[in-house]
XYZ file of C-alpha atoms in Angstrom:
467
model
C -119.121 5.652 3.884
C -117.946 8.545 6.049
C -114.208 9.004 6.524
C -112.443 11.252 9.022
C -108.817 12.210 8.359
C -106.573 13.695 11.034
C -103.345 15.607 10.487
C -101.576 16.101 13.828
C -99.317 19.012 12.952
C -96.649 20.880 14.875
C -99.031 23.767 15.548
C -102.543 22.613 14.695
C -104.445 19.320 14.552
C -106.545 19.444 11.373
C -109.627 17.293 10.691
C -111.420 16.669 7.402
C -114.786 14.907 7.117
C -115.419 13.104 3.808
C -118.577 11.450 2.490
C -117.678 8.910 -0.197
C -121.327 8.472 -1.228
C -121.825 12.205 -1.816
C -118.239 12.386 -3.140
C -117.616 15.544 -1.187
C -115.727 17.123 1.696
C -118.384 17.700 4.340
C -116.297 20.032 6.459
C -112.997 20.797 8.160
C -111.879 22.022 11.578
C -108.681 22.560 13.516
C -107.483 23.033 17.072
C -104.119 23.766 18.658
C -102.025 20.594 18.928
C -101.611 19.579 22.577
C -98.296 17.783 22.103
C -96.993 18.805 25.542
C -99.850 17.052 27.352
C -101.937 14.577 25.344
C -102.629 14.887 21.612
C -106.115 13.478 22.245
C -107.090 16.818 23.814
C -106.369 18.688 20.592
C -108.079 15.960 18.558
C -111.232 16.018 20.701
C -111.386 19.832 20.619
C -111.076 19.811 16.821
C -113.690 17.051 16.540
C -116.153 19.053 18.639
C -115.571 22.081 16.402
C -116.032 19.936 13.296
C -119.364 18.570 14.530
C -120.490 22.092 15.372
C -119.528 23.291 11.880
C -121.400 20.391 10.313
C -124.494 21.101 12.397
C -124.399 24.697 11.159
C -124.486 23.204 7.653
C -127.479 21.052 8.634
C -125.406 17.857 8.927
C -126.161 16.375 12.332
C -124.936 13.312 14.194
C -121.700 12.915 12.216
C -120.111 9.539 12.937
C -117.182 8.287 10.916
C -116.718 4.753 9.596
C -112.952 5.009 9.105
C -110.295 7.154 10.755
C -107.037 7.901 8.860
C -104.144 9.722 10.520
C -100.868 11.409 9.626
C -98.564 13.425 11.851
C -95.700 15.893 11.838
C -96.100 16.770 15.511
C -93.102 18.498 17.103
C -91.424 18.738 13.700
C -91.892 15.078 12.773
C -89.113 12.520 12.728
C -85.626 14.015 13.290
C -82.995 12.393 11.127
C -79.379 12.550 9.963
C -78.014 10.893 6.832
C -74.523 9.531 6.166
C -73.045 8.794 2.748
C -69.731 8.382 1.005
C -69.369 11.222 -1.531
C -71.260 14.513 -0.916
C -72.608 14.845 -4.468
C -73.533 11.181 -4.801
C -74.476 8.819 -1.982
C -74.808 11.591 0.619
C -77.246 13.392 -1.687
C -79.049 10.117 -2.434
C -79.414 9.556 1.307
C -80.903 13.018 1.834
C -83.322 12.505 -1.074
C -84.540 9.163 0.287
C -84.962 10.560 3.797
C -86.806 13.699 2.693
C -89.165 11.790 0.399
C -90.020 9.475 3.308
C -91.302 12.417 5.333
C -88.395 12.769 7.750
C -86.889 16.074 8.828
C -83.252 15.801 7.745
C -81.255 17.871 10.225
C -77.817 17.194 8.720
C -75.993 15.142 6.093
C -72.453 13.788 6.451
C -70.004 12.459 3.856
C -66.922 10.233 4.096
C -65.918 8.742 7.452
C -67.360 10.892 10.235
C -64.961 12.553 12.677
C -65.016 12.681 16.459
C -66.507 16.185 16.230
C -69.245 14.901 13.923
C -69.971 12.037 16.301
C -70.478 14.624 19.040
C -72.693 16.662 16.712
C -74.940 13.645 16.074
C -75.073 13.032 19.838
C -76.192 16.662 20.353
C -78.811 16.420 17.570
C -80.191 13.294 19.259
C -81.951 12.055 16.098
C -84.842 9.610 16.016
C -83.315 7.948 12.991
C -80.022 7.672 11.075
C -79.815 6.684 7.410
C -76.443 5.026 6.765
C -75.388 4.815 3.119
C -72.155 4.590 1.185
C -70.643 2.884 -1.822
C -72.199 1.270 -4.869
C -72.811 -2.483 -4.674
C -69.401 -4.158 -4.849
C -67.596 -0.821 -4.458
C -66.071 0.919 -1.460
C -67.187 -0.662 1.815
C -64.519 0.571 4.223
C -66.209 3.931 4.877
C -69.699 2.569 5.588
C -68.236 -0.073 7.933
C -66.165 2.564 9.748
C -69.249 4.751 10.112
C -71.220 1.801 11.492
C -68.600 1.449 14.258
C -68.709 5.194 14.950
C -72.523 5.269 15.124
C -72.475 2.405 17.631
C -70.165 4.463 19.844
C -72.765 7.254 20.132
C -74.750 6.845 23.348
C -78.186 7.606 21.900
C -81.204 5.382 21.216
C -81.735 6.093 17.520
C -82.565 3.445 14.908
C -80.239 3.105 11.916
C -81.543 2.279 8.443
C -78.657 0.812 6.438
C -79.011 1.382 2.684
C -75.497 1.130 1.273
C -73.090 -1.288 -0.414
C -74.675 -4.744 -0.117
C -71.204 -6.322 0.144
C -70.867 -4.734 3.598
C -74.347 -5.681 4.859
C -73.405 -8.844 6.793
C -70.494 -7.204 8.598
C -72.588 -4.132 9.456
C -75.396 -6.316 10.825
C -72.884 -8.005 13.112
C -71.497 -4.635 14.296
C -74.940 -3.299 15.256
C -76.057 -6.597 16.796
C -73.001 -6.833 19.036
C -73.496 -3.220 20.136
C -77.170 -3.862 20.938
C -78.310 -1.080 18.588
C -81.586 -0.986 16.636
C -81.059 -1.276 12.894
C -82.771 -2.209 9.621
C -80.956 -3.266 6.451
C -82.528 -2.500 3.094
C -81.453 -2.069 -0.541
C -78.712 0.353 -1.569
C -79.941 3.878 -2.383
C -77.391 3.940 -5.236
C -76.571 0.363 -6.299
C -74.962 1.498 -9.548
C -73.060 4.740 -10.110
C -75.421 7.667 -10.771
C -78.619 5.584 -10.482
C -81.032 6.220 -7.622
C -82.999 3.508 -5.838
C -84.683 5.387 -3.003
C -88.018 3.536 -2.662
C -86.780 0.674 -0.393
C -85.064 3.134 1.957
C -88.150 5.355 1.922
C -90.349 2.407 2.913
C -87.944 1.371 5.686
C -87.905 4.917 7.106
C -91.702 5.023 7.007
C -91.901 1.769 8.968
C -89.481 3.072 11.594
C -91.510 6.301 11.756
C -94.630 4.354 12.659
C -93.017 2.662 15.638
C -90.948 5.642 16.831
C -93.211 8.669 16.509
C -96.280 7.020 18.020
C -94.380 6.368 21.239
C -92.277 9.532 21.254
C -95.112 11.945 20.399
C -97.904 10.261 22.375
C -100.006 9.236 19.388
C -100.696 5.680 20.509
C -104.301 6.441 21.501
C -105.167 7.854 18.082
C -103.332 4.965 16.424
C -105.542 2.512 18.319
C -108.613 4.205 16.811
C -107.269 4.431 13.245
C -108.102 2.102 10.374
C -104.491 2.082 9.147
C -101.009 2.921 10.409
C -100.138 6.559 11.010
C -97.831 7.960 8.313
C -95.708 11.137 8.223
C -97.696 14.172 7.057
C -95.090 15.075 4.394
C -95.475 11.597 2.882
C -99.250 12.087 2.755
C -98.766 15.450 1.014
C -96.253 13.872 -1.393
C -98.847 11.199 -2.254
C -101.420 13.919 -2.968
C -99.000 15.877 -5.171
C -98.126 12.754 -7.161
C -101.810 11.912 -7.575
C -102.763 15.418 -8.732
C -99.862 15.476 -11.176
C -100.330 12.007 -12.690
C -104.099 11.662 -12.437
C -105.842 8.300 -12.358
C -107.006 5.692 -14.855
C -110.099 7.744 -15.598
C -109.022 11.317 -14.761
C -106.238 13.379 -16.353
C -103.678 14.940 -14.042
C -102.295 18.486 -14.054
C -98.836 17.430 -15.251
C -95.686 19.067 -13.893
C -96.217 21.019 -10.690
C -94.518 22.575 -7.688
C -96.142 22.683 -4.231
C -95.023 24.679 -1.189
C -96.296 23.655 2.258
C -95.566 26.322 4.889
C -95.957 24.870 8.364
C -95.284 26.033 11.875
C -91.906 24.262 12.167
C -90.826 23.582 8.569
C -91.445 24.613 4.974
C -91.637 21.656 2.603
C -91.323 21.917 -1.169
C -92.529 19.226 -3.572
C -91.830 19.050 -7.293
C -93.378 16.600 -9.743
C -91.265 17.136 -12.859
C -88.265 15.666 -14.656
C -86.430 18.964 -14.264
C -84.504 18.512 -17.514
C -82.865 21.636 -19.006
C -85.133 24.098 -20.807
C -82.245 26.370 -21.841
C -80.182 25.585 -24.947
C -76.533 24.533 -24.632
C -76.992 23.244 -21.079
C -75.314 20.162 -19.617
C -76.590 18.489 -16.463
C -74.215 17.973 -13.578
C -74.355 15.794 -10.481
C -76.729 13.056 -9.405
C -79.925 12.609 -11.479
C -82.978 14.146 -9.835
C -86.059 12.034 -9.014
C -89.279 12.998 -10.805
C -91.050 13.137 -7.431
C -88.930 15.176 -5.027
C -89.436 16.666 -1.584
C -87.115 18.949 0.328
C -87.714 20.019 3.915
C -86.369 23.246 5.364
C -86.275 22.771 9.128
C -85.196 26.375 9.698
C -88.161 27.903 7.863
C -91.536 27.881 9.605
C -94.198 30.383 10.584
C -94.088 29.745 14.333
C -91.464 27.423 15.848
C -88.858 28.402 13.219
C -90.003 31.972 12.562
C -86.914 33.512 14.140
C -84.761 31.664 11.570
C -86.833 33.183 8.747
C -86.278 36.624 10.239
C -82.530 36.003 10.609
C -82.260 35.349 6.855
C -83.985 38.552 5.786
C -81.655 40.964 3.966
C -82.245 44.007 6.209
C -81.751 44.094 9.981
C -81.091 47.823 10.274
C -82.096 48.775 13.860
C -83.208 52.192 12.563
C -85.644 50.591 10.101
C -89.116 51.013 11.676
C -90.651 48.269 9.522
C -88.020 45.712 10.496
C -88.391 46.668 14.166
C -92.090 45.803 13.997
C -91.304 42.576 12.119
C -88.892 41.605 14.900
C -91.523 42.323 17.584
C -94.061 40.135 15.757
C -91.511 37.330 15.383
C -90.728 37.430 19.098
C -94.440 37.345 20.005
C -95.221 34.416 17.678
C -92.182 32.479 18.855
C -93.265 32.853 22.485
C -96.957 32.148 21.746
C -97.246 29.874 18.677
C -101.063 30.047 18.661
C -100.970 33.810 17.955
C -102.955 34.862 14.871
C -102.873 38.152 12.981
C -106.127 40.102 12.854
C -107.601 40.834 9.398
C -106.587 44.132 7.835
C -103.940 44.746 10.487
C -100.279 45.660 10.283
C -99.484 42.220 11.706
C -101.320 40.615 8.784
C -99.011 42.407 6.335
C -95.961 41.330 8.355
C -97.191 37.722 8.394
C -97.582 37.777 4.599
C -94.117 39.328 4.179
C -92.541 36.601 6.318
C -94.539 33.926 4.468
C -93.327 35.204 1.102
C -89.754 35.217 2.423
C -90.037 31.604 3.629
C -91.432 30.551 0.229
C -88.652 32.369 -1.632
C -85.823 30.811 0.381
C -87.338 27.299 0.415
C -88.064 27.174 -3.331
C -84.625 28.540 -4.194
C -83.030 25.755 -2.138
C -85.257 23.149 -3.816
C -84.630 24.248 -7.406
C -81.506 23.756 -9.450
C -78.792 26.244 -10.304
C -77.145 27.365 -13.531
C -73.484 28.202 -14.035
C -71.641 29.468 -17.117
C -68.870 27.293 -18.575
C -66.513 28.337 -21.353
C -65.596 25.500 -23.717
C -63.741 25.255 -27.035
C -67.199 25.462 -28.641
C -68.017 28.699 -26.843
C -70.188 29.580 -23.856
C -72.289 26.764 -22.410
C -74.203 26.244 -19.190
C -74.206 23.598 -16.492
C -77.295 22.736 -14.501
C -77.195 21.064 -11.110
C -80.568 20.055 -9.720
C -83.977 20.508 -11.335
C -84.861 23.139 -13.929
C -88.389 24.208 -12.908
C -88.574 27.454 -14.877
C -91.314 26.181 -17.205
C -93.394 24.387 -14.568
C -96.973 25.547 -15.253
C -98.513 25.004 -11.805
C -97.540 26.212 -8.318
C -99.728 25.176 -5.368
C -99.714 26.811 -1.956
C -100.435 24.752 1.171
C -100.406 25.786 4.816
C -102.026 28.015 7.394
C -100.327 31.298 6.483
C -101.668 30.943 2.915
C -105.075 29.659 3.901
C -105.590 32.450 6.438
C -104.255 35.196 4.184
C -106.492 37.453 2.115
C -103.584 37.787 -0.367
C -102.185 34.256 -0.821
C -101.030 35.031 -4.346
C -98.633 37.665 -3.020
C -97.110 35.125 -0.645
C -96.708 32.590 -3.462
C -94.851 35.134 -5.592
C -91.857 34.240 -3.465
C -91.648 31.067 -5.581
C -91.001 33.004 -8.808
C -87.788 33.363 -10.788
C -86.003 36.604 -9.990
C -83.383 38.484 -11.975
C -81.650 39.220 -8.668
C -80.824 35.474 -8.512
C -80.443 34.582 -12.207
C -78.686 31.303 -11.438
C -81.800 29.853 -9.755
C -84.220 27.804 -11.869
C -87.430 28.880 -10.113
C -90.730 28.942 -12.083
C -91.150 31.957 -14.371
C -94.860 32.382 -15.049
C -96.959 29.606 -13.541
C -100.618 29.462 -12.599
C -101.079 29.741 -8.829
C -103.433 27.486 -6.882
C -104.379 27.305 -3.214
C -105.222 24.364 -0.976
C -107.990 26.514 0.463
C -109.374 23.970 2.935
C -106.002 22.449 3.858
C -106.873 18.991 2.510
C -103.708 17.846 0.673
C -102.542 15.668 3.574
C -106.104 14.387 3.945
C -106.323 13.450 0.260
C -102.919 11.768 0.442
C -104.352 9.572 3.200
C -107.579 8.979 1.269
C -105.629 7.921 -1.833
C -104.711 4.663 -0.084
C -108.426 3.835 0.102
C -109.845 5.442 -3.034
C -107.494 7.235 -5.431
C -110.309 8.193 -7.814
C -112.234 9.999 -5.073
C -109.066 11.578 -3.679
C -108.144 13.001 -7.102
C -111.691 14.209 -7.724
C -111.757 16.102 -4.437
C -108.242 17.503 -4.899
C -109.163 18.811 -8.339
C -112.405 20.325 -7.021
C -111.027 21.862 -3.841
C -107.719 23.284 -5.180
C -108.662 26.889 -5.972
C -107.115 28.802 -8.879
C -105.616 32.208 -8.065
C -104.670 33.207 -11.607
C -101.368 33.451 -13.426
C -98.342 34.890 -11.691
C -98.116 37.908 -13.988
C -101.804 38.804 -13.855
């Protein structure tokens, strides 16, 4: 059977041809995503390029039996999350939303204010995740926020995943206001215990109905063998599969993956994140083994200016930074711009890529703090400790197109300039050289054994960080 996977990204539409009988990736191709007109144009251009590439490899008349699709076009699904306490249900809401593949623009805690209502109106999200309170606990805040959301004159859908004692009253509030809503299980039914899978599934279902209409993907959906899913969810599936393995194939164990896109940089960690340093106490909400964070201000095209703004030096007399700024302005105006090999722009692109990786991984990882107790100096850890993670995988165009991907990935490493961050110390680096992680995440729904086999074969080792 021949399978064609399609990843409709913010910048490029990427195709992968798979032959399940040969158990191989036949070829890949990409074309600029035509989100402003009709995504079918970008798809058809990429398909023509794919067939041409296959013919060059003596594979003619390629026709697929199944078409599988994921999408993060135009930055994916825009979302805000509301919770009760910042370190608890608000964080649980963000975790559930990010793991579902949504782009979380902002998170709010407690009862939202008039100014925050206006902020949500200005964001104009596709989706709102409304949480708050453990089951049987506080329900006043989530009910108040339901009223406030209904007063916002926008057509978003609300996924309600909070205190089940408030569910009936909230359903009545949304129904009377004529607002779209879905009620699912509480993301934190018991204090300090996460339950994000039901909310993740509900967000995915809303994604299918919303993004197809909003991003013009209905034609591709009509051709596909299954429902379109968010690209980050497909990548998350691939990371989980590579980490855990299958019934017959052993996985790689704990890993960290960084996916640098045109609009966002996503970080995935498959690890418990428990402390590796003696005398350390964990603080805050428990971390999920499978975790994704999305940085909507870090991308290599649509968000490149935000990467530049966070660089440490903006001295106008610095010639290097002047050239970096010029490149950023060019790429922001023309997102399909590519750096030529062995050019100064190539070095700038790699520098910006390394910067995006560094900032994104630092935000994803946990942090240490010193605490003095009657027993002496101890440490607290909030978030995941990833210092001993043995595997770091790079995904995305800037890495794939670079002749020095390892240098870009070094942004993920622990640094003595930020000793509080729990970034990996000395991992092995790998590269998704043919950009197939999203493709394999899609394939895993059909054949997890084949998807793992191809992931393991196609993920190229770059050596250890210190080598």
